[in-house]
CSV table of C-alpha atoms and ligand atoms in Angstrom, one decimal:
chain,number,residue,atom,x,y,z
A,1119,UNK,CA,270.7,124.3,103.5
A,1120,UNK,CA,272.0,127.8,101.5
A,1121,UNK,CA,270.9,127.5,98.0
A,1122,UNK,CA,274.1,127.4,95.3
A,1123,UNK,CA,274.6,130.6,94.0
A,1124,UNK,CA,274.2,131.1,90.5
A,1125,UNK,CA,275.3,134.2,88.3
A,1126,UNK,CA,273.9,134.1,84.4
A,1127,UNK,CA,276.0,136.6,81.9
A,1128,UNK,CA,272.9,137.6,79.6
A,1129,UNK,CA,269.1,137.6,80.0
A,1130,UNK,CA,267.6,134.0,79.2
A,1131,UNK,CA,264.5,133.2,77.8
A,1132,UNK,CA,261.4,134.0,80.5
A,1133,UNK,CA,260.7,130.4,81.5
A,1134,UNK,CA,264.1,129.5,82.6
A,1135,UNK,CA,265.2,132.7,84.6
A,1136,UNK,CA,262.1,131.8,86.3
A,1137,UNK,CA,262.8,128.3,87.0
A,1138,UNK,CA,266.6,129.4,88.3
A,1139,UNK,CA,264.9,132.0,90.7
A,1140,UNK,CA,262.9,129.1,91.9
A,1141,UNK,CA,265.9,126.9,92.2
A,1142,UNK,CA,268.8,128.9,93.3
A,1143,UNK,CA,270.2,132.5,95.0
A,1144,UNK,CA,270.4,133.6,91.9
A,1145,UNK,CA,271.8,137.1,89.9
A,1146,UNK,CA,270.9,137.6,86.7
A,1147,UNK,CA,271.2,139.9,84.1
A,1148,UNK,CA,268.5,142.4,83.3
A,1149,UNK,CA,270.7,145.0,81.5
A,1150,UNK,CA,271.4,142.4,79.4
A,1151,UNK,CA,274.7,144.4,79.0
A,1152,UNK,CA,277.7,141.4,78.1
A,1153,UNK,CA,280.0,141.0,81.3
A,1154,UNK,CA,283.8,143.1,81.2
A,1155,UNK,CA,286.5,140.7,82.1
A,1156,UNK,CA,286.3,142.1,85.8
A,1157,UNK,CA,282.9,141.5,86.4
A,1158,UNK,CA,283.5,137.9,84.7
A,1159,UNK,CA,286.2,137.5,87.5
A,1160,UNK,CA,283.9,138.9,90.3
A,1161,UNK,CA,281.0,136.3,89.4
A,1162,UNK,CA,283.7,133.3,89.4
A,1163,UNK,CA,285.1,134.9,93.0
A,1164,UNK,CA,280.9,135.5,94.3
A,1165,UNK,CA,278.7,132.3,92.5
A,1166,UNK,CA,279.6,128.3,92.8
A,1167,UNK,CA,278.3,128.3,88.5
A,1168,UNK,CA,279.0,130.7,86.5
A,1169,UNK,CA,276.4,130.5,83.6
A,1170,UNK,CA,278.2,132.3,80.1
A,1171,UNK,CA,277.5,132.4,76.8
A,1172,UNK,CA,279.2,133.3,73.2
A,1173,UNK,CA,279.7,136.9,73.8
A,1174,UNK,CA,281.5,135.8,77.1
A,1175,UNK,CA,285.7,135.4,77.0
A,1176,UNK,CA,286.0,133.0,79.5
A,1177,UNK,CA,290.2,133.5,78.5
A,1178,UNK,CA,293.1,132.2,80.9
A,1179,UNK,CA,293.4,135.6,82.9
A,1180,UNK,CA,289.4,135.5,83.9
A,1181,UNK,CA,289.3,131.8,84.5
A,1182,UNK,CA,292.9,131.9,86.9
A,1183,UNK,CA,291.5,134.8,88.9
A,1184,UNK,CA,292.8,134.1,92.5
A,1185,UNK,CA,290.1,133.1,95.0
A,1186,UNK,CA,287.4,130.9,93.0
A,1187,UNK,CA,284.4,130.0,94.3
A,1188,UNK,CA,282.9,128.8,91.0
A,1189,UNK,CA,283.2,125.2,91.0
A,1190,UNK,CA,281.3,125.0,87.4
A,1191,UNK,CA,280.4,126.9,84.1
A,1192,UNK,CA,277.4,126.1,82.8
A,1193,UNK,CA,277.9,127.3,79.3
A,1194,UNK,CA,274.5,128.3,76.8
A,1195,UNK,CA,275.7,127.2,73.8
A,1196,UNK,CA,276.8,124.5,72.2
A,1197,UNK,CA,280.3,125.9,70.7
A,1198,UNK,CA,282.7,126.5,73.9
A,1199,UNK,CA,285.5,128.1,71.9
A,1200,UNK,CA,284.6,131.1,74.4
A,1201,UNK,CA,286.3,129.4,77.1
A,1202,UNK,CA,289.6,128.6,77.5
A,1203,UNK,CA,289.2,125.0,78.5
A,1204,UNK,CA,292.8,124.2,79.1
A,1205,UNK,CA,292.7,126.8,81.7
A,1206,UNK,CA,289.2,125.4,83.1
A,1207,UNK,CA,290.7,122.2,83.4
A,1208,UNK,CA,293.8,123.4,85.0
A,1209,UNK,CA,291.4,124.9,87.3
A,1210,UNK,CA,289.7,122.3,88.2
A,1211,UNK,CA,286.6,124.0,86.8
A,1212,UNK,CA,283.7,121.9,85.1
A,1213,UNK,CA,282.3,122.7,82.0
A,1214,UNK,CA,279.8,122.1,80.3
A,1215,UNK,CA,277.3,123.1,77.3
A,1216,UNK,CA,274.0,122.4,75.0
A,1217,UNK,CA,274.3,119.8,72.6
A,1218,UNK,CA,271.2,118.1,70.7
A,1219,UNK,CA,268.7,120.7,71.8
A,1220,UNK,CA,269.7,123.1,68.4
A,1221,UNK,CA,270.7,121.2,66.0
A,1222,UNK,CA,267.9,121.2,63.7
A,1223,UNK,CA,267.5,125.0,63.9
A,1224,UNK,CA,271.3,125.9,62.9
A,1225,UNK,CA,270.8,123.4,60.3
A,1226,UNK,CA,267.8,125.4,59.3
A,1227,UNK,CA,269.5,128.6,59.4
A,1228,UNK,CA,272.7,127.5,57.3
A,1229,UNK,CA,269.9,125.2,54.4
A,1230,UNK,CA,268.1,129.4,55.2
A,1231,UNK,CA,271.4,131.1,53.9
A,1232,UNK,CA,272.1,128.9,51.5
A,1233,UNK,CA,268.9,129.2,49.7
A,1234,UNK,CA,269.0,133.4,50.2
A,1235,UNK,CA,272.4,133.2,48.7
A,1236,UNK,CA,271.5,131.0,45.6
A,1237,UNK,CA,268.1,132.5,44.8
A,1238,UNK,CA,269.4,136.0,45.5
A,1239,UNK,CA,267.3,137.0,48.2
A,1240,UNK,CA,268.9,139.8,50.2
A,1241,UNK,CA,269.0,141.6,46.6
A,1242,UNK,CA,265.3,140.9,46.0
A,1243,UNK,CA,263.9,142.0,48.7
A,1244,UNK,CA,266.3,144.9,49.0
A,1245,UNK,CA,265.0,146.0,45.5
A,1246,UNK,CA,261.3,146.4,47.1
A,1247,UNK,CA,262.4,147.7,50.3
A,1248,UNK,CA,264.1,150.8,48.2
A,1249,UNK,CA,261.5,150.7,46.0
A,1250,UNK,CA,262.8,150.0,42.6
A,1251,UNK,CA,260.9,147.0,41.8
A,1252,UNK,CA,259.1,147.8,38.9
A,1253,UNK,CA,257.7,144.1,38.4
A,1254,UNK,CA,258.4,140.7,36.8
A,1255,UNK,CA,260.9,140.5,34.1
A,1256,UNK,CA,262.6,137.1,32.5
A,1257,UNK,CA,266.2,138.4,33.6
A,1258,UNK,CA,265.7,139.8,36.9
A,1259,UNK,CA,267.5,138.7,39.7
A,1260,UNK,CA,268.9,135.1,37.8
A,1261,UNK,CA,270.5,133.1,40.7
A,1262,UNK,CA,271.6,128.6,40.7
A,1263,UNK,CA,269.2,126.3,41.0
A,1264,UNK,CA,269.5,124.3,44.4
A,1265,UNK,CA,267.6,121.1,44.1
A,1266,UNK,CA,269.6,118.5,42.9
A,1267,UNK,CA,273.0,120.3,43.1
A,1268,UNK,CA,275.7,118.9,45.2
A,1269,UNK,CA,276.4,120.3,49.0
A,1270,UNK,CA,279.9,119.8,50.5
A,1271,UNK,CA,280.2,119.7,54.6
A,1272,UNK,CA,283.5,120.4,56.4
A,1273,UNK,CA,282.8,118.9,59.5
A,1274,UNK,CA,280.1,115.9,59.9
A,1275,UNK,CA,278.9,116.3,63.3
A,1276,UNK,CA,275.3,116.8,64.5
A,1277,UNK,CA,275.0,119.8,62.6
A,1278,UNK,CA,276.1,119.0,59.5
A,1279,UNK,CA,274.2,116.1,59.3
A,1280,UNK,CA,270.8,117.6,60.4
A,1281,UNK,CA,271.5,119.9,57.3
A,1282,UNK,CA,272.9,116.8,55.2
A,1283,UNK,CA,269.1,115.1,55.6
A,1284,UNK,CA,267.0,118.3,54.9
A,1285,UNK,CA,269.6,119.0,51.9
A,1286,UNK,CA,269.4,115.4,50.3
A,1287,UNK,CA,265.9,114.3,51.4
A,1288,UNK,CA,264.6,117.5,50.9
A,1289,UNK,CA,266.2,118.9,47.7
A,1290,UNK,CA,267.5,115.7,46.1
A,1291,UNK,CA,271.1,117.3,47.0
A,1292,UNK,CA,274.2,114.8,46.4
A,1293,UNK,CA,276.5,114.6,49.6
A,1294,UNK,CA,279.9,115.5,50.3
A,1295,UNK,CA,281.6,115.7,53.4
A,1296,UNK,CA,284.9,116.3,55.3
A,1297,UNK,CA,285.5,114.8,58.5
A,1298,UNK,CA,288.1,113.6,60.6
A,1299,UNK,CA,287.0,110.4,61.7
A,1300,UNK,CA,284.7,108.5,59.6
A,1301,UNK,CA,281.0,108.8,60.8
A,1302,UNK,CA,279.0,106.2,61.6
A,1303,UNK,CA,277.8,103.6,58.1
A,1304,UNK,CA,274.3,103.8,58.9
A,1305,UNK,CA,274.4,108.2,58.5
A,1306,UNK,CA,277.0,107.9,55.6
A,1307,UNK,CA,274.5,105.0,53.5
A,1308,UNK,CA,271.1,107.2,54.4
A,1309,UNK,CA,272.2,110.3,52.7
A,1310,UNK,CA,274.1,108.2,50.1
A,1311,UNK,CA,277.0,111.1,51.4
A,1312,UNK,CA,280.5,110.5,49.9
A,1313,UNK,CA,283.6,111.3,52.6
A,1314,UNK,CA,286.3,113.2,50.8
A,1315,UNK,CA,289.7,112.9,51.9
A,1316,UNK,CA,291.0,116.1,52.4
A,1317,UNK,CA,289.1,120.3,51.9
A,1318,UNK,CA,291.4,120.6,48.8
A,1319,UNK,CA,289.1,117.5,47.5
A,1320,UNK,CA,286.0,118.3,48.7
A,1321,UNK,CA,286.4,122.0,47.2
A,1322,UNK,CA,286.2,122.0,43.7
A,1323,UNK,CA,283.4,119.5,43.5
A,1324,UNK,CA,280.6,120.7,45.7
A,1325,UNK,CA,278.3,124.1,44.2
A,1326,UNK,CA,277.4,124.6,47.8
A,1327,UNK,CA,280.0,124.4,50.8
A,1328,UNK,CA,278.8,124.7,54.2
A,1329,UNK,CA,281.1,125.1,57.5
A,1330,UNK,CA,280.2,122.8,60.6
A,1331,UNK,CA,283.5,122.7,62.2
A,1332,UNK,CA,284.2,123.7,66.1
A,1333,UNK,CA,286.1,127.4,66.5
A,1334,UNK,CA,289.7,127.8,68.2
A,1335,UNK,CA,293.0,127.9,67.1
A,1336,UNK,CA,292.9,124.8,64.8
A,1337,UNK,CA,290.3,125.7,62.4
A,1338,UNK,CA,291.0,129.3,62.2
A,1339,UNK,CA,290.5,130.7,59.0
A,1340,UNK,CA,290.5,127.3,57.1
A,1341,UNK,CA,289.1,128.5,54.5
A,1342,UNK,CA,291.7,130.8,53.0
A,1343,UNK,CA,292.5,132.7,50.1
A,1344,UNK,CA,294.0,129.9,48.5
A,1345,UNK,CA,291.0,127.2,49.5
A,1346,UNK,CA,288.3,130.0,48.3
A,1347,UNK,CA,290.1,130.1,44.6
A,1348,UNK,CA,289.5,126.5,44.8
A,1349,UNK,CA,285.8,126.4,44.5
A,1350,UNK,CA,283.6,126.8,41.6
A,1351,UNK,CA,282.8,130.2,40.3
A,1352,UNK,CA,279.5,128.9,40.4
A,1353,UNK,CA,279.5,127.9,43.7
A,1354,UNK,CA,278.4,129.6,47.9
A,1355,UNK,CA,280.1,129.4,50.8
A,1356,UNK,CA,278.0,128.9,53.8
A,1357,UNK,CA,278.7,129.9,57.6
A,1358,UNK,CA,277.0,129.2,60.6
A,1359,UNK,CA,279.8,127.6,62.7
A,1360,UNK,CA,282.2,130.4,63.9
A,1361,UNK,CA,283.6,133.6,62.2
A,1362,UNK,CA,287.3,133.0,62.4
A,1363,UNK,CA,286.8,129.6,60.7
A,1364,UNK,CA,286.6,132.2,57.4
A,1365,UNK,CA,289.4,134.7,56.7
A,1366,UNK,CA,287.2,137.7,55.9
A,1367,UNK,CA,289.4,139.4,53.8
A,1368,UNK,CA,290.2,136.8,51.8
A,1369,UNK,CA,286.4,136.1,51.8
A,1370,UNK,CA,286.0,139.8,50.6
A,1371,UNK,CA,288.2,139.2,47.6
A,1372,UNK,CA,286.9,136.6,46.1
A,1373,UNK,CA,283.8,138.0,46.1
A,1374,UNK,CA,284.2,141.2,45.0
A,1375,UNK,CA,286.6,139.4,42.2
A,1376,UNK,CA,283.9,136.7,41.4
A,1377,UNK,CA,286.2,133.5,42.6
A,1378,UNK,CA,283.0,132.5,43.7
A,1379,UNK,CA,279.5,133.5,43.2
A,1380,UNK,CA,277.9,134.1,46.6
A,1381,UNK,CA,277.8,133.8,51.0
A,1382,UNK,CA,275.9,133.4,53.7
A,1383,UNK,CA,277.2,134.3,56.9
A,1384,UNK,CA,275.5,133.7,60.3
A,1385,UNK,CA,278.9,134.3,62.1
A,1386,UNK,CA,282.1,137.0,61.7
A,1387,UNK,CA,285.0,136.8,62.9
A,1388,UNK,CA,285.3,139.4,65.5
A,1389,UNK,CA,281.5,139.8,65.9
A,1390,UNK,CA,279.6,141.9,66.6
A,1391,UNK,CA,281.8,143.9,64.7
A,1392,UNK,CA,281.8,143.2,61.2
A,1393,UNK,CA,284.1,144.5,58.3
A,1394,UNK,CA,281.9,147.3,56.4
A,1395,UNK,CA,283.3,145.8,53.4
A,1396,UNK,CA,280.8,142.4,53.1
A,1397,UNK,CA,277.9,145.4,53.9
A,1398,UNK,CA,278.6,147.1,50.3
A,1399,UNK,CA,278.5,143.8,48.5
A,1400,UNK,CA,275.4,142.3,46.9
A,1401,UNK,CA,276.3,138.8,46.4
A,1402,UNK,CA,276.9,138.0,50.3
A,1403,UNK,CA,273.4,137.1,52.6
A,1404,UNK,CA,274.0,138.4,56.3
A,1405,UNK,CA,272.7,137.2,59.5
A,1406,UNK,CA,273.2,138.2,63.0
A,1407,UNK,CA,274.2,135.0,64.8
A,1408,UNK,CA,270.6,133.6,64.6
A,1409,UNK,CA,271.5,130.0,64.5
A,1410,UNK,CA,269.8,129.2,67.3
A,1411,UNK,CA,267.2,131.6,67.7
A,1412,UNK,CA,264.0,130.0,68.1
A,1413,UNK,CA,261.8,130.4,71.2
A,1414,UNK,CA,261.6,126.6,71.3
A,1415,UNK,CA,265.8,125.9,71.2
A,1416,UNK,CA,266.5,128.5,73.0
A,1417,UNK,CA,264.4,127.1,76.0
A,1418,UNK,CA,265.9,123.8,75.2
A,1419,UNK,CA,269.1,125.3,75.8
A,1420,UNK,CA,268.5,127.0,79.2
A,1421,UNK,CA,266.8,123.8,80.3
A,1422,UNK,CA,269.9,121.3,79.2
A,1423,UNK,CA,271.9,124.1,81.5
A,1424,UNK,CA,270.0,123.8,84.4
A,1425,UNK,CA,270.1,120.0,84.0
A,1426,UNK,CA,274.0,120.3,83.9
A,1427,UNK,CA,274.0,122.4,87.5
A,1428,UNK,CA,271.8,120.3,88.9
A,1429,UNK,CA,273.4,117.0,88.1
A,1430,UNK,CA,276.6,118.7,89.5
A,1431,UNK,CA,275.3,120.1,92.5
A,1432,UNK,CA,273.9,116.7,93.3
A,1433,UNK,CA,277.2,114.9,93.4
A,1434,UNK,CA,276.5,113.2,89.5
A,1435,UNK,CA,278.2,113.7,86.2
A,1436,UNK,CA,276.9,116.5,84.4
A,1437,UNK,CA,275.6,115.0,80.8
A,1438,UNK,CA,277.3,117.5,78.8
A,1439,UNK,CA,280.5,117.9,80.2
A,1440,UNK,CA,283.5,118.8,78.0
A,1441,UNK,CA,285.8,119.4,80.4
B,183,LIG,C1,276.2,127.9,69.9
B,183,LIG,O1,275.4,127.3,70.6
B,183,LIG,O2,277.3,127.6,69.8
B,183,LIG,C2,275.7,129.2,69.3
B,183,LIG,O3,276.5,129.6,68.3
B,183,LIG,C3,275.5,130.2,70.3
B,183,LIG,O4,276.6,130.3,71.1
């Protein structure tokens, strides 16, 4: 029998390619260059799974793209706001993507970010890269104290309460959270977290905020002008769910005006472009998308993809289908 082909949009940890080639006709990506919309079209007209990623606009016009063979997208990554999964649907395309596998690193990167942004750390260091450091002194560098302080989560999935358990067990951190549906008793009673009923609540009272809510249409730039003059002037804003969840100019302002006292952003809106304006500002900590970036997660992930493919191409329910 032919083996499936499979076409993957970006180069993949080692391990995994290897275990693909081993598995399937396989075409992967050694430029590492992201896929144009045409050759997005071209793999869903030449593979039966099309393996994509973040950087991949899986939009209406790709996915409708007259003779399919793709019968599944196999997605690396556990956001799927890259994919128009109306259009998918309408397709009859399965998706899926990577849940569990990352959890705990995002959560590390955003509890990352918000300790850079409260201790001041893109500042420090940049004061010894340049040079300037011209040692110890009581006043240098005076950021907020973290442990004990209270973090606010919009959003309370996986994510947010990964960071929720290193925040409170960790750093004695007092819980808030915003959430659409009320999370299990058992989660809300360990972290001793308190559900607040709306973002305008949740706002004023937390010194740290930190986004965990899916990207799309719905949560785009929830967290406006208006919400950001809500918060403490005290008080960080923390991003490592998706870029257009922030309004960046609104973002911009208040912290160039001091309506709050720091960020840290793992995510832009329109990345990897990013407005020049956050780079000239001291108060905002700046990562490149690294949520998931450990060697151990990101194998995790390629691994929960190739368990997808294969449950589909066996006849079975992929585990992480979403659509
Ligand atoms: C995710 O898994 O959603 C990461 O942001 C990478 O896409």
């Amino acid at each position: 029998m032919n083996k499936p082909k499979v076409i993957v949009t970006r180069r993949w940890p080692a391990e995994v390619e290897a275990q693909l080639q081993a598995l399937y006709d396989v075409q992967l990506n050694e430029s590492d260059i992201p896929f144009t919309a045409d050759q997005l079209k071209l793999a869903l007209q030449t593979a039966d799974a099309v393996l994509p990623t973040v950087t991949d606009a899986l939009t209406a016009d790709v996915l409708n793209v007259a003779d399919k063979r793709a019968k599944i997208i196999g997605n690396f990554g556990v956001g799927y706001n890259n994919i128009d999964v109306a259009a998918a649907k309408a397709q009859g395309l399965v998706v899926t993507n990577t849940p569990h596998v990352l959890t705990d690193c995002t959560a590390d990167i955003a509890m990352l970010l918000l300790l850079m942004s409260a201790r001041r750390a893109p500042e420090g260091e940049r004061l010894i890269l340049d040079r300037q450091w011209t040692g110890w002194k009581p006043t240098q560098l005076i950021g907020q104290k973290v442990t004990g302080k209270t973090l606010g989560l919009i959003g309370f999935g996986r994510i947010a309460q990964a960071m929720a358990r290193k925040a409170h067990h960790g750093f004695g951190m007092k819980i808030l959270f915003f959430a659409p549906s009320q999370p299990a008793h058992a989660i809300v009673d360990e972290l001793q977290a308190t559900r607040c009923a709306t973002v305008e609540e949740l706002l004023p009272l937390a010194d740290f905020v930190s986004l965990h809510c899916p990207g799309g249409a719905e949560t785009r730039h929830l967290i406006n002008e208006q919400r950001l003059k809500l918060m403490r002037p005290t008080a960080h804003l923390i991003n490592t769910a998706r870029g257009d969840v922030v309004d960046s100019k609104a973002l911009i302002k208040a912290l160039q005006a001091g309506w709050i006292k720091g960020a840290g952003l793992d995510v832009f809106e329109g990345e990897p472009n990013i407005d020049p304006d956050f780079l000239s500002l001291d108060n905002v900590a700046l990562l490149p998308h690294l949520g998931s970036a450990t060697e151990e997660t990101r194998v995790a992930m390629g691994n929960r993809v190739l368990a997808n493919i294969a449950a589909f191409f066996a006849g079975l329910e992929p585990e992480d289908r979403v659509a």
